Structure formats: structure tokens, C-alpha cells
PDB file of C-alpha atoms in Angstrom:
ATOM      1  CA  MET A 241      95.915 119.831  82.274  1.00 60.00           C
ATOM      2  CA  PRO A 242      97.759 119.210  85.579  1.00 80.00           C
ATOM      3  CA  LYS A 243     100.908 120.955  84.327  1.00 85.00           C
ATOM      4  CA  LYS A 244      98.884 123.949  83.118  1.00 89.00           C
ATOM      5  CA  SER A 245      96.970 124.125  86.411  1.00 91.00           C
ATOM      6  CA  LYS A 246     100.192 123.782  88.389  1.00 92.00           C
ATOM      7  CA  LYS A 247     101.758 126.656  86.462  1.00 94.00           C
ATOM      8  CA  ILE A 248      98.725 128.906  87.054  1.00 96.00           C
ATOM      9  CA  ILE A 249      98.711 128.078  90.779  1.00 96.00           C
ATOM     10  CA  GLN A 250     102.477 128.472  91.058  1.00 96.00           C
ATOM     11  CA  ASN A 251     102.474 131.848  89.269  1.00 97.00           C
ATOM     12  CA  SER A 252      99.637 133.135  91.472  1.00 97.00           C
ATOM     13  CA  LEU A 253     101.415 132.072  94.653  1.00 98.00           C
ATOM     14  CA  GLU A 254     104.713 133.586  93.553  1.00 97.00           C
ATOM     15  CA  GLU A 255     103.055 136.853  92.510  1.00 97.00           C
ATOM     16  CA  ILE A 256     101.291 137.258  95.881  1.00 97.00           C
ATOM     17  CA  LYS A 257     104.491 136.219  97.718  1.00 98.00           C
ATOM     18  CA  ALA A 258     103.153 133.067  99.378  1.00 98.00           C
ATOM     19  CA  GLN A 259     105.921 131.369 101.342  1.00 97.00           C
ATOM     20  CA  ASN A 260     107.510 127.914 101.326  1.00 95.00           C
ATOM     21  CA  THR A 261     105.213 126.475  98.671  1.00 96.00           C
ATOM     22  CA  ILE A 262     105.463 122.788  97.902  1.00 93.00           C
ATOM     23  CA  PHE A 263     103.594 120.662  95.361  1.00 93.00           C
ATOM     24  CA  LEU A 264     103.111 116.967  96.094  1.00 89.00           C
ATOM     25  CA  ASP A 265     102.174 114.414  93.436  1.00 87.00           C
ATOM     26  CA  LEU A 266      99.786 112.066  95.252  1.00 84.00           C
ATOM     27  CA  SER A 267      98.252 110.543  92.124  1.00 83.00           C
ATOM     28  CA  LYS A 268      99.633 107.078  92.840  1.00 80.00           C
ATOM     29  CA  SER A 269      99.144 107.067  96.610  1.00 77.00           C
ATOM     30  CA  ASN A 270      95.532 108.066  97.373  1.00 75.00           C
ATOM     31  CA  SER A 271      92.079 108.559  95.920  1.00 76.00           C
ATOM     32  CA  PHE A 272      91.004 111.984  97.238  1.00 82.00           C
ATOM     33  CA  THR A 273      93.215 114.146  94.998  1.00 86.00           C
ATOM     34  CA  ASP A 274      96.094 113.905  92.549  1.00 86.00           C
ATOM     35  CA  PHE A 275      98.123 116.888  93.763  1.00 90.00           C
ATOM     36  CA  MET A 276      98.438 118.671  97.079  1.00 91.00           C
ATOM     37  CA  VAL A 277      99.790 122.181  97.459  1.00 95.00           C
ATOM     38  CA  ILE A 278     100.963 123.481 100.827  1.00 96.00           C
ATOM     39  CA  THR A 279     101.870 127.135 101.205  1.00 97.00           C
ATOM     40  CA  SER A 280     102.070 129.738 103.967  1.00 97.00           C
ATOM     41  CA  GLY A 281     100.966 133.312 104.493  1.00 97.00           C
ATOM     42  CA  THR A 282     102.557 135.768 106.885  1.00 96.00           C
ATOM     43  CA  SER A 283      99.259 136.921 108.446  1.00 95.00           C
ATOM     44  CA  SER A 284      95.522 136.322 108.191  1.00 94.00           C
ATOM     45  CA  ARG A 285      95.302 139.257 105.773  1.00 95.00           C
ATOM     46  CA  HIS A 286      98.056 137.764 103.605  1.00 96.00           C
ATOM     47  CA  MET A 287      96.356 134.339 103.667  1.00 96.00           C
ATOM     48  CA  SER A 288      93.090 135.940 102.550  1.00 95.00           C
ATOM     49  CA  ALA A 289      94.908 137.799  99.762  1.00 96.00           C
ATOM     50  CA  ILE A 290      96.479 134.505  98.622  1.00 97.00           C
ATOM     51  CA  LYS A 291      93.006 132.906  98.488  1.00 96.00           C
ATOM     52  CA  ASP A 292      91.564 135.875  96.590  1.00 95.00           C
ATOM     53  CA  LYS A 293      94.442 135.862  94.077  1.00 97.00           C
ATOM     54  CA  LEU A 294      93.987 132.138  93.479  1.00 97.00           C
ATOM     55  CA  PHE A 295      90.204 132.593  93.019  1.00 95.00           C
ATOM     56  CA  GLU A 296      90.795 135.357  90.481  1.00 96.00           C
ATOM     57  CA  ASP A 297      93.455 133.513  88.478  1.00 97.00           C
ATOM     58  CA  LEU A 298      91.676 130.154  88.533  1.00 95.00           C
ATOM     59  CA  LYS A 299      88.387 131.730  87.459  1.00 95.00           C
ATOM     60  CA  SER A 300      90.026 133.661  84.602  1.00 96.00           C
ATOM     61  CA  ASN A 301      91.527 130.351  83.398  1.00 95.00           C
ATOM     62  CA  LYS A 302      88.179 128.527  83.696  1.00 95.00           C
ATOM     63  CA  ILE A 303      89.375 126.234  86.497  1.00 93.00           C
ATOM     64  CA  SER A 304      86.555 125.623  88.955  1.00 91.00           C
ATOM     65  CA  ILE A 305      86.848 125.425  92.707  1.00 92.00           C
ATOM     66  CA  SER A 306      84.781 122.550  94.139  1.00 92.00           C
ATOM     67  CA  GLY A 307      84.953 123.677  97.744  1.00 93.00           C
ATOM     68  CA  VAL A 308      86.476 126.058 100.258  1.00 94.00           C
ATOM     69  CA  GLU A 309      87.030 125.457 103.971  1.00 94.00           C
ATOM     70  CA  GLY A 310      88.140 128.027 106.525  1.00 92.00           C
ATOM     71  CA  GLN A 311      87.546 130.946 104.202  1.00 86.00           C
ATOM     72  CA  ASN A 312      87.674 133.420 107.103  1.00 83.00           C
ATOM     73  CA  SER A 313      90.231 131.502 109.141  1.00 86.00           C
ATOM     74  CA  SER A 314      93.466 133.039 110.312  1.00 90.00           C
ATOM     75  CA  GLU A 315      95.101 129.588 110.562  1.00 95.00           C
ATOM     76  CA  TRP A 316      94.197 127.394 107.567  1.00 96.00           C
ATOM     77  CA  ILE A 317      92.277 127.837 104.309  1.00 97.00           C
ATOM     78  CA  LEU A 318      91.703 124.858 102.040  1.00 96.00           C
ATOM     79  CA  LEU A 319      90.710 125.072  98.368  1.00 96.00           C
ATOM     80  CA  ASP A 320      89.497 121.897  96.665  1.00 94.00           C
ATOM     81  CA  LEU A 321      89.876 121.923  92.897  1.00 93.00           C
ATOM     82  CA  GLY A 322      89.337 118.183  92.505  1.00 89.00           C
ATOM     83  CA  ASP A 323      92.727 117.318  90.998  1.00 91.00           C
ATOM     84  CA  PHE A 324      94.433 119.808  93.332  1.00 93.00           C
ATOM     85  CA  VAL A 325      93.922 120.504  97.028  1.00 93.00           C
ATOM     86  CA  ILE A 326      95.535 123.775  98.101  1.00 97.00           C
ATOM     87  CA  ASN A 327      96.348 124.359 101.780  1.00 97.00           C
ATOM     88  CA  ILE A 328      97.066 127.977 102.732  1.00 98.00           C
ATOM     89  CA  MET A 329      98.371 127.916 106.285  1.00 97.00           C
ATOM     90  CA  SER A 330      99.751 130.236 108.925  1.00 97.00           C
ATOM     91  CA  ASN A 331     103.331 129.427 109.891  1.00 96.00           C
ATOM     92  CA  ASP A 332     102.185 128.271 113.346  1.00 96.00           C
ATOM     93  CA  SER A 333      99.512 125.932 111.943  1.00 96.00           C
ATOM     94  CA  ARG A 334     101.884 124.593 109.342  1.00 95.00           C
ATOM     95  CA  ALA A 335     104.454 123.764 112.002  1.00 94.00           C
ATOM     96  CA  TYR A 336     101.815 122.229 114.295  1.00 95.00           C
ATOM     97  CA  TYR A 337     100.079 120.017 111.701  1.00 94.00           C
ATOM     98  CA  ASP A 338     103.275 119.304 109.730  1.00 91.00           C
ATOM     99  CA  LEU A 339     101.434 117.993 106.658  1.00 89.00           C
ATOM    100  CA  GLU A 340     104.696 117.553 104.780  1.00 86.00           C
ATOM    101  CA  SER A 341     105.776 114.793 107.176  1.00 85.00           C
ATOM    102  CA  LEU A 342     102.717 112.710 106.224  1.00 83.00           C
ATOM    103  CA  TRP A 343     104.038 112.220 102.703  1.00 77.00           C
ATOM    104  CA  ASP A 344     107.231 110.762 101.269  1.00 67.00           C
ATOM    105  CA  PRO A 345     109.615 113.583 100.188  1.00 67.00           C
ATOM    106  CA  ALA A 346     109.999 111.738  96.868  1.00 65.00           C
ATOM    107  CA  LEU A 347     106.446 112.897  96.047  1.00 61.00           C
ATOM    108  CA  ASN A 348     107.588 116.534  95.645  1.00 66.00           C
ATOM    109  CA  TRP A 349     106.575 117.671  92.169  1.00 67.00           C
ATOM    110  CA  ASP A 350     109.428 119.914  91.106  1.00 65.00           C
ATOM    111  CA  GLU A 351     109.176 119.926  87.317  1.00 53.00           C
TER     112      GLU A 351
END
């Protein structure tokens, strides 16, 4: 299921032109999620469109969303799917919080 979910998420993000997307495999390093996705939008409108596209594609593939934080934020929207946590961030917030630096680069899930 993770590979199928990853492909759905990846296709949605590519189609809506999300930027600098990375997938991290955290399954062996924490207990809150197995995979983290970090991506950026160019504006608050673009970030909202990314969220809406993900909602649509996840729903049509019967993948449920457990929670959403910052739904109307112009800086950071978080989608919790259980196995996946998706962070949709503005470029400024992404640079400021630098989530990528919290994790070992070897955790990048490139397959």
C-alpha cells in the first residue's frame, strides 16, 4: 500500500506543479508516521490548490485523511494520512523551519 499511496501523492503533486517535493522513509526512526512528504507552493492560492488536488485524488482512491492543520494558512498546511504526513509549505516557511535538516538524507525515498 505505501508504494501505491506514494505514487498517487506523487502524481497529484506533479500534476498541480508542487515544487521541490521530497519523500522521507521514517518507518524505522519514529512512531508517529512511516513516511513524510515535504513540498512547496508558490503562493497561498497554489498551496490551497495543492491541498484540494490531494483531497480529490486521495478520496477517489479511497485513502482517508485523518487530520488537516492550517487548512486556510498561507504558510503551512499539514495533511495526516496515518502512514503519510504531507507538509505543504510556502518557500519562506520551508526555509525557516528547514524540516529536511531534521532527518538523515539517507532517508529520502526515491524509488
